[in-house]
């Protein structure tokens, strides 16, 4: 140990929590693991290509069906599912199109999340049938004339989410003032404020309620584009619905399926930008993979994921009580861990069969992810690989650095409840640069 201060003290790690969840997923599932989304029906289509009855789109937490990974086109993201259906000979669906998110049990929000986080992209709902990171781009442009409401739109286009437009277009050069408000578990966004008539426009990422419902809404449109007509409605079901009307997938016909990117890529998509939703999807998926027949019915997917995390950390060598988590991403202020536990985890993963995957997923100082703009032009740039974490009054950075003497060091820096006139992030970066510049050696 080169230096330590309060190594056994419990801190709020913020998104350093992702180091733990990603390590768990890689250990339990492996770097090549893919999450499957299935298309189920009671029977195969008839000779004319008609599927009699409903088609169930059954999700298991694939986070990668989004515009960002598919050239900005939501229908391109859904193409593999459409092609799976056409390959099965389906030309028409006589029943409903059902988005089934019942694989995950529990509320759509992580334990310990606070209500005012939930209208922002980083507090998007957790769903086994996720679409477009469970967010939409809300666009605001000035109206045609002063006094007119601003023009509001959504990307990708949908009527799933509605606006209550309380904006006004004002004279040239006036400062933009916009306010978005999304009531919990509703699909209406209240937009108020003003925008100058010569404003270039503004885009804001917003959340929505019931991702499975929007999923099948887009999917129905994607099918129509390929000439497949759905006679019934598009609707969704969750775990509460399935308690009343259980589903046995083994008694249904799987007409086709698609798989997510491999976990090695999902790990990168989690760690580089610090993606909360993907992390909590992984925790819930690991939890459900561990569910057995005698698992208590009141245990949620998150409960099971945390139980698996605690088992994993015991194998890592972290003592009980050094890490107390209630969800996977770190958005909860109640997640707690010690710097010593985080370094122990990093040591374990540095020897793990997925060590390179785990390392490659971390942001690189001055290069990418949440460290892209940090420590540029210093010995830490291109050197420090670390996970950041930020909440109000909590800042952390933990990872790897090679010193000027050529030694590989692991570090965990966590600051809680600090006075903000001196930004904690700047102090963390200063320490990162000091470690990268260190010329001493721990061994002769």
Tab-separated table of C-alpha atoms in Angstrom, residues 71-276:
chain	number	residue	atom	x	y	z
A	71	UNK	CA	-27.546	4.841	-37.129
A	72	UNK	CA	-30.272	6.887	-35.462
A	73	UNK	CA	-33.056	4.652	-36.842
A	74	UNK	CA	-35.334	2.875	-34.360
A	75	UNK	CA	-36.824	0.711	-37.110
A	76	UNK	CA	-33.372	-0.520	-38.095
A	77	UNK	CA	-32.867	-1.530	-34.468
A	78	UNK	CA	-36.060	-3.609	-34.676
A	79	UNK	CA	-35.287	-5.141	-38.084
A	80	UNK	CA	-33.770	-8.366	-36.680
A	81	UNK	CA	-37.023	-9.095	-34.837
A	82	UNK	CA	-39.056	-8.329	-37.962
A	83	UNK	CA	-36.840	-10.604	-40.068
A	84	UNK	CA	-37.110	-13.372	-37.467
A	85	UNK	CA	-40.871	-13.205	-37.903
A	86	UNK	CA	-40.795	-13.161	-41.704
A	87	UNK	CA	-38.345	-16.090	-41.648
A	88	UNK	CA	-40.997	-17.978	-39.669
A	89	UNK	CA	-43.440	-17.351	-42.526
A	90	UNK	CA	-45.646	-14.819	-40.759
A	91	UNK	CA	-47.488	-12.426	-43.077
A	92	UNK	CA	-50.416	-11.434	-40.869
A	93	UNK	CA	-51.210	-11.470	-37.129
A	94	UNK	CA	-54.873	-11.882	-36.270
A	95	UNK	CA	-54.522	-11.173	-32.533
A	96	UNK	CA	-52.801	-8.646	-30.317
A	97	UNK	CA	-49.137	-7.708	-30.301
A	98	UNK	CA	-48.066	-8.166	-26.672
A	99	UNK	CA	-44.966	-6.624	-25.135
A	100	UNK	CA	-44.111	-8.892	-22.211
A	101	UNK	CA	-41.766	-7.454	-19.575
A	102	UNK	CA	-42.704	-9.988	-16.877
A	103	UNK	CA	-39.251	-11.623	-16.810
A	104	UNK	CA	-38.275	-8.947	-14.280
A	105	UNK	CA	-40.217	-8.819	-11.034
A	106	UNK	CA	-40.456	-5.621	-9.040
A	107	UNK	CA	-41.044	-1.896	-9.525
A	108	UNK	CA	-39.613	-0.069	-12.560
A	109	UNK	CA	-37.269	1.994	-10.371
A	110	UNK	CA	-34.228	0.961	-8.373
A	111	UNK	CA	-34.340	0.827	-4.586
A	112	UNK	CA	-33.295	4.086	-2.974
A	113	UNK	CA	-33.756	6.232	-6.079
A	114	UNK	CA	-35.134	9.686	-5.291
A	115	UNK	CA	-38.209	10.940	-7.119
A	116	UNK	CA	-36.582	14.005	-8.704
A	117	UNK	CA	-34.026	11.825	-10.526
A	118	UNK	CA	-36.749	9.929	-12.358
A	119	UNK	CA	-37.594	12.544	-14.984
A	120	UNK	CA	-33.987	12.644	-16.194
A	121	UNK	CA	-32.376	10.191	-18.636
A	122	UNK	CA	-30.246	8.640	-15.884
A	123	UNK	CA	-33.424	7.675	-13.976
A	124	UNK	CA	-35.179	5.885	-16.855
A	125	UNK	CA	-37.531	3.030	-15.941
A	126	UNK	CA	-36.132	-0.494	-15.676
A	127	UNK	CA	-37.922	-2.959	-17.958
A	128	UNK	CA	-37.198	-6.413	-19.314
A	129	UNK	CA	-38.423	-5.077	-22.661
A	130	UNK	CA	-36.367	-1.923	-23.100
A	131	UNK	CA	-36.423	0.359	-26.143
A	132	UNK	CA	-34.087	3.242	-27.014
A	133	UNK	CA	-32.550	3.332	-23.517
A	134	UNK	CA	-36.105	4.085	-22.332
A	135	UNK	CA	-35.687	7.736	-23.294
A	136	UNK	CA	-36.742	10.013	-26.157
A	137	UNK	CA	-35.302	13.245	-27.537
A	138	UNK	CA	-37.676	16.154	-26.976
A	139	UNK	CA	-37.046	18.960	-29.467
A	140	UNK	CA	-38.051	22.587	-28.999
A	141	UNK	CA	-38.035	25.142	-31.825
A	142	UNK	CA	-39.409	28.702	-31.863
A	143	UNK	CA	-42.895	29.287	-33.210
A	144	UNK	CA	-43.549	31.062	-36.501
A	145	UNK	CA	-44.037	34.419	-34.794
A	146	UNK	CA	-43.685	36.172	-31.464
A	147	UNK	CA	-46.369	35.183	-28.997
A	148	UNK	CA	-46.915	31.768	-30.601
A	149	UNK	CA	-46.198	28.549	-28.687
A	150	UNK	CA	-42.881	26.875	-29.447
A	151	UNK	CA	-42.864	23.825	-31.724
A	152	UNK	CA	-42.389	20.595	-29.776
A	153	UNK	CA	-41.427	17.204	-31.198
A	154	UNK	CA	-40.058	13.769	-30.297
A	155	UNK	CA	-37.232	11.714	-31.793
A	156	UNK	CA	-37.961	8.922	-32.645
A	157	UNK	CA	-41.447	10.132	-33.576
A	158	UNK	CA	-44.262	8.687	-31.480
A	159	UNK	CA	-47.599	9.598	-29.942
A	160	UNK	CA	-46.814	7.466	-26.888
A	161	UNK	CA	-45.626	10.534	-25.012
A	162	UNK	CA	-47.717	13.730	-25.080
A	163	UNK	CA	-46.799	17.348	-24.408
A	164	UNK	CA	-48.591	20.003	-22.417
A	165	UNK	CA	-47.178	22.983	-24.289
A	166	UNK	CA	-46.979	26.077	-22.093
A	167	UNK	CA	-44.152	27.803	-23.957
A	168	UNK	CA	-44.002	31.148	-25.721
A	169	UNK	CA	-41.933	32.494	-28.599
A	170	UNK	CA	-40.408	35.858	-27.667
A	171	UNK	CA	-38.373	38.607	-29.353
A	172	UNK	CA	-34.940	38.093	-30.900
A	173	UNK	CA	-31.966	37.846	-28.620
A	174	UNK	CA	-33.959	36.938	-25.507
A	175	UNK	CA	-32.344	34.328	-23.297
A	176	UNK	CA	-33.830	30.862	-23.516
A	177	UNK	CA	-35.684	29.686	-20.405
A	178	UNK	CA	-37.297	26.245	-20.583
A	179	UNK	CA	-38.609	23.921	-17.925
A	180	UNK	CA	-39.515	20.241	-18.401
A	181	UNK	CA	-41.636	18.411	-15.865
A	182	UNK	CA	-42.514	14.720	-16.129
A	183	UNK	CA	-44.939	13.450	-13.446
A	184	UNK	CA	-44.134	9.963	-12.209
A	185	UNK	CA	-45.667	7.019	-14.091
A	186	UNK	CA	-47.404	9.269	-16.617
A	187	UNK	CA	-46.796	9.823	-20.305
A	188	UNK	CA	-47.147	13.567	-20.461
A	189	UNK	CA	-44.357	16.147	-20.371
A	190	UNK	CA	-45.161	19.685	-19.241
A	191	UNK	CA	-42.946	22.169	-21.081
A	192	UNK	CA	-43.007	25.812	-20.016
A	193	UNK	CA	-40.856	28.881	-20.552
A	194	UNK	CA	-39.708	30.981	-23.477
A	195	UNK	CA	-37.540	30.793	-26.604
A	196	UNK	CA	-36.455	33.640	-28.886
A	197	UNK	CA	-37.872	33.687	-32.401
A	198	UNK	CA	-34.300	33.440	-33.807
A	199	UNK	CA	-33.215	30.590	-31.514
A	200	UNK	CA	-31.618	27.597	-33.291
A	201	UNK	CA	-33.576	25.192	-31.095
A	202	UNK	CA	-32.985	22.927	-28.128
A	203	UNK	CA	-33.013	19.179	-27.472
A	204	UNK	CA	-33.611	17.487	-24.134
A	205	UNK	CA	-33.543	13.779	-23.279
A	206	UNK	CA	-36.739	12.740	-21.491
A	207	UNK	CA	-38.007	9.546	-19.907
A	208	UNK	CA	-41.383	7.863	-20.411
A	209	UNK	CA	-43.601	5.369	-18.621
A	210	UNK	CA	-44.091	1.712	-19.638
A	211	UNK	CA	-41.203	0.965	-22.037
A	212	UNK	CA	-42.757	-2.364	-23.067
A	213	UNK	CA	-45.799	-0.512	-24.364
A	214	UNK	CA	-43.701	1.835	-26.489
A	215	UNK	CA	-41.628	-1.127	-27.675
A	216	UNK	CA	-44.609	-2.874	-29.251
A	217	UNK	CA	-45.944	0.430	-30.569
A	218	UNK	CA	-42.749	0.881	-32.572
A	219	UNK	CA	-42.651	-2.836	-33.433
A	220	UNK	CA	-46.160	-2.726	-34.873
A	221	UNK	CA	-45.051	0.115	-37.146
A	222	UNK	CA	-41.895	-1.789	-38.075
A	223	UNK	CA	-44.011	-4.811	-39.071
A	224	UNK	CA	-46.320	-2.623	-41.167
A	225	UNK	CA	-43.297	-1.304	-43.055
A	226	UNK	CA	-42.587	-4.914	-44.083
A	227	UNK	CA	-46.207	-5.550	-45.063
A	228	UNK	CA	-47.137	-7.536	-41.951
A	229	UNK	CA	-50.536	-6.424	-40.686
A	230	UNK	CA	-51.525	-6.748	-37.030
A	231	UNK	CA	-55.302	-6.957	-36.677
A	232	UNK	CA	-55.344	-6.660	-32.899
A	233	UNK	CA	-54.007	-4.030	-30.528
A	234	UNK	CA	-50.504	-3.374	-29.266
A	235	UNK	CA	-50.427	-3.804	-25.484
A	236	UNK	CA	-48.051	-4.711	-22.671
A	237	UNK	CA	-48.032	-7.033	-19.659
A	238	UNK	CA	-45.817	-7.022	-16.579
A	239	UNK	CA	-45.049	-9.368	-13.689
A	240	UNK	CA	-48.191	-8.345	-11.809
A	241	UNK	CA	-50.329	-9.199	-14.837
A	242	UNK	CA	-48.582	-12.568	-15.096
A	243	UNK	CA	-49.334	-13.356	-11.464
A	244	UNK	CA	-53.017	-13.294	-12.474
A	245	UNK	CA	-52.460	-14.901	-15.890
A	246	UNK	CA	-49.206	-16.911	-15.783
A	247	UNK	CA	-47.206	-17.650	-18.909
A	248	UNK	CA	-45.302	-20.890	-19.558
A	249	UNK	CA	-42.876	-20.229	-22.387
A	250	UNK	CA	-42.112	-23.948	-22.647
A	251	UNK	CA	-45.676	-24.531	-23.850
A	252	UNK	CA	-45.467	-21.828	-26.524
A	253	UNK	CA	-43.857	-21.904	-29.957
A	254	UNK	CA	-40.773	-19.721	-30.273
A	255	UNK	CA	-41.112	-18.326	-33.777
A	256	UNK	CA	-37.774	-16.553	-33.591
A	257	UNK	CA	-35.453	-14.565	-31.395
A	258	UNK	CA	-32.704	-11.976	-31.427
A	259	UNK	CA	-29.707	-11.624	-29.154
A	260	UNK	CA	-28.011	-8.598	-27.676
A	261	UNK	CA	-24.428	-7.553	-28.193
A	262	UNK	CA	-22.076	-9.798	-26.181
A	263	UNK	CA	-21.539	-8.859	-22.565
A	264	UNK	CA	-17.991	-7.697	-23.335
A	265	UNK	CA	-19.565	-4.902	-25.425
A	266	UNK	CA	-22.365	-4.196	-22.956
A	267	UNK	CA	-19.715	-3.787	-20.231
A	268	UNK	CA	-18.125	-1.043	-22.332
A	269	UNK	CA	-21.515	0.584	-22.967
A	270	UNK	CA	-22.061	0.626	-19.190
A	271	UNK	CA	-18.684	1.816	-17.945
A	272	UNK	CA	-17.537	4.340	-20.546
A	273	UNK	CA	-20.594	6.683	-20.366
A	274	UNK	CA	-21.727	5.455	-16.909
A	275	UNK	CA	-25.083	4.120	-18.123
A	276	UNK	CA	-27.432	3.507	-15.180
